[in-house]
Coordinates of C-alpha atoms (C1' of nucleotides) in Angstrom, one line a residue:
Chain A
M76 CA 8.3 32.4 -28.3
G77 CA 7.3 34.6 -25.4
S78 CA 9.9 32.8 -23.4
R79 CA 12.5 35.4 -24.0
K80 CA 12.7 37.9 -21.2
T81 CA 11.7 41.4 -22.2
T82 CA 10.5 44.3 -20.2
P83 CA 6.8 44.1 -19.6
L84 CA 6.5 47.9 -20.1
N85 CA 4.9 49.3 -23.1
N86 CA 7.2 51.1 -25.3
P87 CA 4.9 53.7 -26.7
T88 CA 5.4 54.6 -30.4
L89 CA 6.0 58.1 -31.4
E90 CA 2.6 58.3 -33.0
N91 CA 0.9 57.8 -29.7
L92 CA 2.9 60.7 -28.3
H93 CA 2.0 63.1 -31.0
C94 CA -0.8 65.1 -29.7
S95 CA -3.7 65.5 -32.0
I96 CA -6.1 68.4 -31.4
E97 CA -8.7 65.9 -30.3
L98 CA -6.4 64.3 -27.7
K99 CA -5.4 67.8 -26.5
T100 CA -9.0 68.7 -25.9
E101 CA -9.9 65.4 -24.4
K102 CA -7.0 65.5 -21.9
L103 CA -7.4 69.2 -21.0
G104 CA -11.0 68.5 -20.3
M105 CA -9.9 65.9 -17.8
V106 CA -7.7 68.3 -15.9
P107 CA -9.6 69.0 -12.6
F108 CA -9.6 72.8 -12.9
F109 CA -11.0 72.9 -16.4
Q110 CA -13.8 70.5 -15.7
D111 CA -16.4 73.2 -15.2
L112 CA -15.8 74.8 -18.5
K113 CA -18.4 74.2 -21.2
Q114 CA -17.2 72.8 -24.5
P115 CA -17.0 76.1 -26.5
E116 CA -15.1 77.7 -23.6
L117 CA -12.8 74.7 -23.4
D118 CA -12.1 74.9 -27.1
K119 CA -11.0 78.5 -26.8
V120 CA -8.7 77.6 -23.9
V121 CA -7.2 74.7 -25.7
E122 CA -6.1 77.0 -28.5
K123 CA -3.8 78.8 -26.1
F124 CA -1.9 75.6 -25.3
S125 CA 0.9 74.3 -27.5
A126 CA 2.0 70.7 -27.5
N127 CA 5.5 69.3 -27.2
H128 CA 7.0 65.9 -27.2
F129 CA 9.8 64.7 -24.9
S130 CA 11.7 61.5 -24.9
E131 CA 12.5 59.5 -21.8
G132 CA 15.2 61.3 -19.8
D133 CA 14.7 64.7 -21.5
E134 CA 14.8 67.7 -19.1
I135 CA 11.6 69.6 -19.6
Y136 CA 13.0 72.4 -17.5
Y137 CA 15.7 72.9 -15.0
Q138 CA 15.5 74.3 -11.5
E139 CA 16.5 78.0 -11.4
D140 CA 15.4 78.5 -15.0
P141 CA 13.1 81.5 -15.4
A142 CA 9.6 80.2 -15.2
H143 CA 7.2 81.1 -18.0
Y144 CA 4.8 78.2 -18.5
L145 CA 2.2 76.1 -16.8
R146 CA 2.2 72.6 -18.2
V147 CA -0.2 69.7 -18.4
I148 CA 0.6 66.1 -19.1
V149 CA -1.3 64.5 -22.0
E150 CA 0.6 61.3 -22.2
G151 CA 3.5 59.8 -20.3
A152 CA 5.0 60.4 -16.9
V153 CA 7.0 63.4 -15.5
K154 CA 9.4 63.3 -12.6
L155 CA 9.7 66.5 -10.5
L156 CA 13.0 66.6 -8.6
R157 CA 15.5 68.8 -6.8
Y158 CA 19.2 68.3 -7.2
T159 CA 20.9 69.2 -3.9
D160 CA 24.3 70.8 -3.5
E161 CA 25.7 67.6 -2.1
G162 CA 24.7 65.7 -5.3
K163 CA 21.7 63.9 -3.8
D164 CA 18.5 64.0 -5.8
V165 CA 15.2 64.4 -4.1
V166 CA 12.2 63.2 -6.2
L167 CA 9.2 65.3 -5.1
D168 CA 6.6 63.6 -7.3
I169 CA 6.0 61.5 -10.4
L170 CA 3.0 62.9 -12.3
N171 CA 0.6 61.1 -14.6
P172 CA -1.5 62.3 -17.5
G173 CA -4.0 65.0 -16.5
S174 CA -1.6 66.5 -13.9
Y175 CA -0.2 70.0 -14.1
F176 CA 3.2 71.3 -13.2
G177 CA 5.4 74.3 -13.8
S178 CA 4.8 77.7 -12.4
L179 CA 1.7 79.4 -11.0
K180 CA 3.4 82.7 -10.3
L181 CA 1.2 84.9 -12.3
L182 CA 2.4 88.1 -10.7
G183 CA 6.0 89.3 -11.3
S184 CA 8.6 86.9 -12.5
D185 CA 9.6 83.5 -11.1
V186 CA 12.1 80.8 -11.3
Y187 CA 11.5 77.1 -11.2
T188 CA 12.3 75.6 -7.8
E189 CA 12.5 72.1 -9.1
S190 CA 13.5 70.3 -12.3
A191 CA 11.1 68.3 -14.5
V192 CA 12.3 65.3 -16.4
A193 CA 10.4 63.1 -18.8
Q194 CA 10.2 59.7 -16.9
S195 CA 8.9 58.1 -20.1
G196 CA 8.3 59.4 -23.5
C197 CA 5.6 62.0 -23.1
C198 CA 3.4 64.7 -24.7
I199 CA 3.1 67.9 -22.7
L200 CA 0.9 70.9 -23.2
S201 CA 2.2 74.4 -22.3
I202 CA 0.5 77.7 -21.8
G203 CA 2.3 81.0 -21.2
L204 CA 1.6 82.4 -17.8
K205 CA 0.3 85.7 -19.3
D206 CA -2.3 83.7 -21.3
F207 CA -3.2 81.6 -18.4
K208 CA -3.7 84.7 -16.2
E209 CA -6.3 85.9 -18.8
V210 CA -8.0 82.5 -18.6
L211 CA -8.3 82.8 -14.9
Q212 CA -9.6 86.4 -15.1
E213 CA -12.2 85.3 -17.6
Y214 CA -13.3 82.2 -15.8
P215 CA -13.2 82.6 -12.0
A216 CA -14.5 79.0 -11.6
V217 CA -11.1 77.9 -13.0
S218 CA -9.3 79.8 -10.3
I219 CA -11.4 78.3 -7.6
A220 CA -10.9 74.8 -8.9
L221 CA -7.2 75.4 -9.3
L222 CA -7.0 76.5 -5.7
E223 CA -8.3 73.1 -4.7
S224 CA -5.8 71.3 -6.8
S225 CA -3.1 73.4 -5.3
S226 CA -4.3 72.7 -1.8
E227 CA -4.3 69.0 -2.7
K228 CA -0.7 69.1 -3.7
L229 CA 0.2 70.8 -0.5
R230 CA -1.5 68.0 1.4
A231 CA 0.4 65.4 -0.5
S232 CA 3.7 67.1 0.3
Q233 CA 2.8 67.4 3.9
E234 CA 1.9 63.7 3.9
Q235 CA 5.4 63.1 2.5
V236 CA 6.9 65.1 5.4
K237 CA 4.9 63.1 7.9
Q238 CA 6.1 59.8 6.4
L239 CA 9.7 60.8 6.2
T240 CA 9.7 61.8 9.9
T241 CA 7.7 58.9 11.3
Q242 CA 7.9 55.8 9.1
S243 CA 10.6 53.3 8.3
V244 CA 12.1 52.9 4.9
E245 CA 10.1 49.8 4.3
K246 CA 6.8 51.5 5.1
R247 CA 7.7 54.5 3.0
I248 CA 8.5 52.3 0.0
A249 CA 5.3 50.3 0.5
N250 CA 3.4 53.6 0.4
I251 CA 5.1 54.8 -2.7
L252 CA 4.3 51.6 -4.5
L253 CA 0.7 52.0 -3.5
T254 CA 0.6 55.6 -4.7
L255 CA 2.2 54.8 -8.0
S256 CA -0.1 51.9 -8.4
G257 CA -3.0 54.3 -8.2
K258 CA -1.5 56.5 -10.8
F259 CA 0.1 54.1 -13.2
G260 CA -1.2 50.7 -12.4
E261 CA -2.5 48.4 -15.2
E262 CA -4.0 45.0 -14.6
K263 CA -1.8 42.3 -16.0
D264 CA -2.0 38.6 -15.4
G265 CA -3.1 38.6 -11.9
G266 CA -1.1 41.6 -10.8
T267 CA -0.9 45.3 -11.2
L268 CA 1.9 46.4 -13.5
L269 CA 3.2 49.9 -12.9
Q270 CA 3.3 51.3 -16.3
L271 CA 6.3 53.5 -16.1
P272 CA 10.0 52.9 -16.2
F273 CA 11.6 53.5 -12.8
S274 CA 14.7 52.3 -11.2
R275 CA 15.8 51.5 -7.7
K276 CA 17.5 54.9 -7.7
D277 CA 14.2 56.7 -8.5
L278 CA 12.5 54.8 -5.8
A279 CA 15.3 55.6 -3.3
D280 CA 15.1 59.3 -4.2
M281 CA 11.4 59.2 -3.7
A282 CA 11.7 57.5 -0.3
G283 CA 14.6 59.5 0.9
T284 CA 17.0 56.5 1.2
T285 CA 19.8 54.9 -0.8
T286 CA 19.6 52.6 -3.8
E287 CA 21.0 49.8 -1.7
S288 CA 18.3 50.1 1.0
A289 CA 15.6 50.4 -1.6
S290 CA 17.0 47.3 -3.3
R291 CA 16.9 45.3 0.0
V292 CA 13.4 46.2 0.7
M293 CA 12.3 45.3 -2.8
S294 CA 14.1 42.0 -2.5
T295 CA 12.2 41.2 0.6
F296 CA 8.9 42.1 -0.9
Q297 CA 9.7 39.9 -3.9
K298 CA 10.7 37.0 -1.7
E299 CA 7.4 37.3 0.2
G300 CA 5.5 37.3 -3.1
I301 CA 4.2 40.8 -2.6
I302 CA 5.7 42.1 -5.8
E303 CA 7.4 41.0 -9.0
T304 CA 10.1 43.2 -10.3
G305 CA 12.8 43.5 -12.8
R306 CA 15.0 46.3 -14.2
Q307 CA 13.0 49.5 -14.3
W308 CA 9.7 47.8 -13.7
V309 CA 7.5 46.6 -10.8
A310 CA 4.2 44.7 -10.6
I311 CA 2.2 44.4 -7.4
Q312 CA 1.0 40.9 -6.9
D313 CA -0.5 41.1 -3.5
I314 CA -1.8 44.6 -2.8
E315 CA -3.4 43.7 0.5
R316 CA -0.1 42.4 1.9
L317 CA 1.5 45.6 0.7
R318 CA -1.2 47.7 2.5
S319 CA -0.6 45.7 5.7
V320 CA 3.1 46.5 5.5
T321 CA 2.1 50.1 5.6
K322 CA 0.3 49.7 8.8
S323 CA 1.4 47.4 11.7
Chain B
M246 CA 15.8 93.7 40.7
G247 CA 16.3 92.4 37.3
S248 CA 18.6 89.8 38.7
R249 CA 15.8 87.3 39.2
K250 CA 15.5 84.9 36.3
T251 CA 12.3 85.3 34.3
T252 CA 11.5 84.3 30.8
P253 CA 12.5 87.0 28.3
L254 CA 9.3 86.4 26.3
N255 CA 6.5 89.0 26.2
N256 CA 3.4 87.8 28.0
P257 CA 0.8 89.6 26.0
T258 CA -2.1 91.0 27.9
L259 CA -5.6 90.1 26.9
E260 CA -6.2 93.6 25.7
N261 CA -3.6 93.2 23.0
L262 CA -5.3 90.1 21.8
H263 CA -8.7 91.6 21.6
C264 CA -9.1 92.6 18.0
S265 CA -10.4 96.0 17.4
I266 CA -12.0 96.7 14.1
E267 CA -9.0 98.9 13.2
L268 CA -6.6 96.1 14.0
K269 CA -8.6 93.6 11.9
T270 CA -8.6 96.0 8.9
E271 CA -4.9 96.7 9.3
K272 CA -3.9 93.1 9.5
L273 CA -6.1 91.8 6.8
G274 CA -4.7 94.5 4.6
M275 CA -1.3 93.0 5.2
V276 CA -2.3 89.6 4.1
P277 CA -0.7 89.0 0.7
F278 CA -3.8 88.1 -1.2
F279 CA -5.8 91.1 0.0
Q280 CA -3.1 93.6 -0.9
D281 CA -4.6 94.6 -4.2
L282 CA -7.9 95.5 -2.8
K283 CA -8.8 99.2 -2.5
Q284 CA -9.8 100.5 0.9
P285 CA -13.6 100.4 0.4
E286 CA -13.4 96.9 -1.0
L287 CA -11.2 95.8 1.9
D288 CA -13.7 97.3 4.4
K289 CA -16.5 95.3 2.9
V290 CA -14.4 92.1 3.0
V291 CA -13.3 92.7 6.6
E292 CA -17.0 92.7 7.7
K293 CA -17.3 89.1 6.7
F294 CA -14.6 88.0 9.1
S295 CA -15.2 87.4 12.7
A296 CA -12.6 87.6 15.4
N297 CA -11.7 85.0 18.1
H298 CA -9.3 84.9 20.9
F299 CA -7.4 81.7 21.8
S300 CA -5.1 81.1 24.8
E301 CA -1.7 79.4 24.6
G302 CA -2.3 75.7 24.0
D303 CA -5.9 75.9 22.8
E304 CA -6.9 73.7 19.9
I305 CA -8.2 76.0 17.2
Y306 CA -9.3 73.0 15.2
Y307 CA -8.5 69.3 15.2
Q308 CA -7.5 67.1 12.2
E309 CA -10.5 65.2 10.8
D310 CA -12.9 67.9 11.9
P311 CA -15.2 69.2 9.1
A312 CA -13.6 72.2 7.6
H313 CA -15.7 75.3 7.3
Y314 CA -13.4 78.3 7.7
L315 CA -10.4 80.0 6.4
R316 CA -8.5 81.8 9.1
V317 CA -6.0 84.6 9.3
I318 CA -3.7 85.4 12.2
V319 CA -3.9 88.9 13.6
E320 CA -1.8 88.5 16.6
G321 CA 0.2 85.6 18.1
A322 CA 1.5 82.3 16.7
V323 CA -0.3 79.2 15.5
K324 CA 1.2 75.7 15.2
L325 CA 0.0 73.4 12.5
L326 CA 0.6 69.7 13.2
R327 CA -0.4 66.2 12.6
Y328 CA -0.7 63.6 15.2
T329 CA 0.3 60.2 13.9
D330 CA -1.2 56.8 14.8
E331 CA 2.0 55.9 16.6
G332 CA 1.7 58.9 18.9
K333 CA 4.4 61.0 17.3
D334 CA 3.6 64.6 16.4
V335 CA 4.7 66.2 13.2
V336 CA 4.8 70.0 13.2
L337 CA 4.2 71.2 9.7
D338 CA 4.6 74.9 10.3
I339 CA 4.5 77.7 12.9
L340 CA 2.6 80.7 11.5
N341 CA 3.0 84.3 12.3
P342 CA 0.6 87.3 12.0
G343 CA -0.6 87.9 8.5
S344 CA -0.6 84.2 7.6
Y345 CA -3.6 82.2 6.6
F346 CA -4.6 78.6 7.4
G347 CA -7.6 76.3 7.5
S348 CA -9.3 75.1 4.4
L349 CA -9.4 76.3 0.8
K350 CA -11.8 73.6 -0.3
L351 CA -14.5 75.8 -1.7
L352 CA -16.2 73.1 -3.7
G353 CA -17.9 70.3 -1.8
S354 CA -17.1 69.6 1.8
D355 CA -13.8 69.0 3.4
V356 CA -12.1 67.9 6.5
Y357 CA -9.0 69.4 8.1
T358 CA -5.9 67.3 7.5
E359 CA -3.9 68.8 10.3
S360 CA -4.6 70.3 13.7
A361 CA -4.1 73.9 14.6
V362 CA -3.0 74.9 18.1
A363 CA -2.4 78.4 19.5
Q364 CA 1.3 78.4 20.2
S365 CA 0.9 81.7 22.1
G366 CA -2.2 83.7 23.0
C367 CA -3.6 84.8 19.7
C368 CA -6.3 86.6 17.9
I369 CA -7.6 84.9 14.8
L370 CA -10.0 86.1 12.1
S371 CA -12.3 83.5 10.4
I372 CA -14.4 83.6 7.3
G373 CA -16.9 81.0 6.2
L374 CA -15.8 79.2 3.0
K375 CA -19.1 80.2 1.4
D376 CA -18.5 83.9 2.1
F377 CA -14.9 83.5 1.0
K378 CA -16.0 82.0 -2.3
E379 CA -18.1 85.0 -3.0
V380 CA -15.1 87.3 -2.3
L381 CA -13.1 85.3 -4.8
Q382 CA -15.8 85.4 -7.4
E383 CA -16.1 89.2 -6.9
Y384 CA -12.4 89.9 -6.9
P385 CA -10.5 87.7 -9.3
A386 CA -7.3 89.5 -8.3
V387 CA -7.6 87.9 -4.9
S388 CA -7.8 84.5 -6.4
I389 CA -4.7 85.0 -8.4
A390 CA -2.8 86.4 -5.4
L391 CA -4.0 83.5 -3.3
L392 CA -2.8 81.1 -5.8
E393 CA 0.7 82.5 -5.4
S394 CA 0.6 82.2 -1.6
S395 CA -0.6 78.7 -2.0
S396 CA 2.3 77.9 -4.4
E397 CA 4.6 79.4 -1.9
K398 CA 3.4 77.1 0.8
L399 CA 3.9 74.1 -1.5
R400 CA 7.5 75.2 -2.0
A401 CA 8.1 75.6 1.7
S402 CA 6.8 72.1 2.2
Q403 CA 8.9 70.7 -0.6
E404 CA 11.9 72.4 0.9
Q405 CA 11.1 70.6 4.2
V406 CA 11.0 67.3 2.3
K407 CA 14.4 68.1 0.8
Q408 CA 15.9 68.9 4.1
L409 CA 14.5 65.8 5.8
T410 CA 16.0 63.6 3.2
T411 CA 19.4 65.2 2.8
Q412 CA 20.4 67.1 5.8
S413 CA 21.6 66.1 9.3
V414 CA 19.6 66.9 12.4
E415 CA 22.0 69.7 13.3
K416 CA 21.6 71.4 9.9
R417 CA 17.8 71.0 10.0
I418 CA 17.6 72.6 13.4
A419 CA 19.9 75.5 12.3
N420 CA 17.6 76.1 9.4
I421 CA 14.5 76.0 11.6
L422 CA 16.0 78.6 13.9
L423 CA 16.8 80.8 11.0
T424 CA 13.3 80.6 9.6
L425 CA 11.7 81.2 12.9
S426 CA 14.1 84.2 13.4
G427 CA 12.7 85.6 10.2
K428 CA 9.1 85.2 11.4
F429 CA 9.4 85.9 15.1
G430 CA 12.8 87.5 15.6
E431 CA 13.0 90.7 17.8
E432 CA 16.2 92.5 18.4
K433 CA 17.2 92.4 22.0
D434 CA 20.5 93.2 23.6
G435 CA 22.8 92.2 20.8
G436 CA 20.9 89.1 19.9
T437 CA 17.6 88.1 18.1
L438 CA 15.0 86.8 20.6
L439 CA 12.5 84.5 19.0
Q440 CA 9.3 86.0 20.3
L441 CA 7.3 82.8 20.8
P442 CA 7.2 80.1 23.4
F443 CA 8.5 76.9 22.0
S444 CA 10.0 73.8 23.6
R445 CA 12.6 71.3 22.7
K446 CA 9.7 69.0 21.8
D447 CA 8.3 71.5 19.4
L448 CA 11.7 71.9 17.8
A449 CA 12.1 68.2 17.6
D450 CA 8.7 67.7 16.0
M451 CA 9.6 70.4 13.5
A452 CA 12.9 68.8 12.7
G453 CA 11.7 65.2 12.6
T454 CA 13.9 64.1 15.5
T455 CA 13.6 63.4 19.2
T456 CA 13.6 65.9 22.1
E457 CA 16.9 64.5 23.3
S458 CA 18.6 65.0 20.0
A459 CA 17.2 68.5 19.7
S460 CA 18.5 69.2 23.1
R461 CA 22.0 68.0 22.3
V462 CA 22.2 70.2 19.3
M463 CA 20.9 73.2 21.2
S464 CA 23.5 72.6 23.9
T465 CA 26.2 72.5 21.4
F466 CA 25.0 75.7 19.8
Q467 CA 24.9 77.4 23.2
K468 CA 28.3 76.2 24.2
E469 CA 29.6 77.7 20.9
G470 CA 28.0 81.0 21.7
I471 CA 25.7 80.8 18.7
I472 CA 22.5 81.0 20.7
E473 CA 21.2 81.6 24.2
T474 CA 18.4 79.5 25.4
G475 CA 16.2 78.7 28.4
R476 CA 12.9 77.0 28.9
Q477 CA 10.6 77.7 26.0
W478 CA 12.8 80.5 24.5
V479 CA 15.7 80.9 22.2
A480 CA 17.8 84.0 21.2
I481 CA 20.2 83.9 18.3
Q482 CA 23.5 85.5 19.2
D483 CA 25.5 84.8 16.2
I484 CA 23.4 84.5 13.1
E485 CA 26.3 84.2 10.8
R486 CA 27.7 81.2 12.6
L487 CA 24.3 79.7 12.5
R488 CA 24.1 80.2 8.7
S489 CA 27.5 78.6 8.3
V490 CA 26.3 75.5 10.2
T491 CA 23.6 75.3 7.5
K492 CA 26.1 75.1 4.8
S493 CA 29.5 73.3 5.1
Chain C
dG162 C1' 22.2 31.4 -28.4
dC163 C1' 26.1 34.5 -26.8
dA164 C1' 28.3 38.4 -25.3
dC165 C1' 27.7 42.6 -23.2
dT166 C1' 26.5 46.2 -19.8
dA167 C1' 24.1 48.9 -16.6
dA168 C1' 21.0 47.7 -13.0
dA169 C1' 20.3 45.3 -9.1
dA170 C1' 21.5 42.4 -5.3
dT171 C1' 24.3 41.1 -1.6
dG172 C1' 27.7 41.2 2.2
dA173 C1' 30.5 43.5 5.6
dT174 C1' 31.1 47.4 8.3
dA175 C1' 30.4 52.0 10.2
dT176 C1' 27.5 55.6 12.3
dA177 C1' 24.0 59.1 13.1
dG178 C1' 20.6 59.3 15.8
dA179 C1' 17.0 56.7 18.6
dT180 C1' 16.0 54.8 22.9
dC181 C1' 16.1 54.1 27.8
dA182 C1' 17.4 55.9 32.2
dA183 C1' 18.7 59.4 35.5
dA184 C1' 20.3 63.8 37.1
dT185 C1' 20.0 68.7 36.7
dT186 C1' 18.0 73.2 36.5
dA187 C1' 15.2 77.2 34.9
dG188 C1' 11.5 79.6 36.1
dT189 C1' 7.2 80.1 38.9
dG190 C1' 4.3 80.8 43.0
dT191 C1' 4.4 81.7 47.6
Chain D
dA161 C1' 14.6 83.2 49.8
dC162 C1' 12.7 78.4 49.3
dA163 C1' 10.3 74.7 47.6
dC164 C1' 8.5 72.8 43.6
dT165 C1' 7.9 70.8 39.0
dA166 C1' 8.1 70.2 34.3
dA167 C1' 11.6 71.2 30.9
dT168 C1' 16.0 70.2 29.8
dT169 C1' 20.3 68.0 29.9
dT170 C1' 23.4 64.3 30.0
dG171 C1' 25.0 59.5 29.8
dA172 C1' 25.0 54.7 28.2
dT173 C1' 23.5 51.7 25.0
dC174 C1' 21.2 50.0 20.8
dT175 C1' 19.6 49.9 16.0
dA176 C1' 18.1 51.2 11.4
dT177 C1' 20.1 52.6 7.7
dA178 C1' 24.2 54.5 5.3
dT179 C1' 28.4 53.4 3.2
dC180 C1' 31.8 50.8 0.8
dA181 C1' 33.0 46.8 -1.9
dT182 C1' 31.7 43.1 -4.9
dT183 C1' 29.1 39.8 -7.3
dT184 C1' 25.1 38.7 -9.8
dT185 C1' 21.7 39.2 -13.3
dA186 C1' 18.0 41.1 -16.5
dG187 C1' 17.4 42.5 -20.6
dT188 C1' 19.3 44.1 -25.1
dG189 C1' 21.7 43.8 -29.7
dC190 C1' 23.8 40.9 -32.6

DNA sequence: GCACTAAAATGATATAGATCAAATTAGTGT
DNA sequence: ACACTAATTTGATCTATATCATTTTAGTGC
């Protein structure tokens, strides 16, 4: 046994995705902008969040929907994307546990400008924007830390702009793999398995290319021993070579 | 007279760019995140800003420099860009009066991730991050409003990502002209003159293309009567046609 | 182990836009 | 009005990547 081919990805059981109050608190405490809160303060904030479970492929919200919540990932991965009029999808980001998403429009009303899809089964905490505004007013340190996170996201997006305009498809894909490895990488027999299901199409939509081109690049990487890959999974075998593809 | 060809752009005199205290107050009051402040509060905040003048082409700061200030444009235009290792420039944005830029890293130290260049002569207000942090702590409403501005910038950047991955050069350029028209447009004999000096190279660096390609697109637009253009200036003659280029 | 299917790979071709190389011209200073 | 120069335009290729068309295969359920 063990010879039969199966996906190397974990298939998390439902229990893992059910958020206990302890898990909620633990994960919210890891969110950068709550890190300055003391335990009793954090406990009070945690109460305002409610937990939801989503299965792989579920839409968490759809672009153009009225935006009422800020969300934080406890477990699993979330894909943020835009569907264009011409039917092409643009993946803006894939988020890991501890990341926030949704709306930060605390004044007036708002509409989501992207869609959020559960990339794997996941557990998500949500807080209404009205409640969140109260948190910010009560703890100015949270606002300030949040501002930093928000700047950080802007930078990441600008980096994406830079790559799209100046780098080849091969380099963009190498960069994406490296980024994902930082977020979802798990050591596994000599390599780094990206612990999330994602297809050539996902990769292509992240890199701003086609599935075919993404596939060709991945084939090359595999032939060169840089990665191992199958359906919906990738493991990085030689991260240094991957980094060197990025440069040069 | 009048028959000699000269640029239609205003060449602002130095006086206009010298920031009087009244101009400072007026412009800071227009900045979205100070809009909720009452006059006496605003006056106190204004004191913490200092004014500087920059001539066209001056570097306001350079990427990788240590970041100590948040800045607000009173007069003129500022270009934010990244120089890549391969020598290509990526223009991230061109900002108009009332916009902020610089750093929002209030915790720990930081380094600018892009360069800022005076696109025209301009007057800029700066506030040290330490002082600014105090403002935020004193007026939580400012933090909240700033968070909105920051989200708005993220959206704009994501929109740029979307366009780069899904739209042709021609459409991207049409979109850029429309955006700039909103920021810098001035009615002038039947058309909308973009009141800022910017070259084909600037346009190309914004659109993620080459000067030659940008030039070809602009030539087409001019032949079709959609725009009029010369060295470093553009006027939009038929904004509806330009919008329709965007779609289709 | 076998059949099944959606994902991935591969091949052939087309094309938008890059690149390289000149020619032209708009706007300035005198 | 004239000379000057950097910005712009235009032309002729070249190439990375998209597109279209099939084939192959990884992983699942039985």
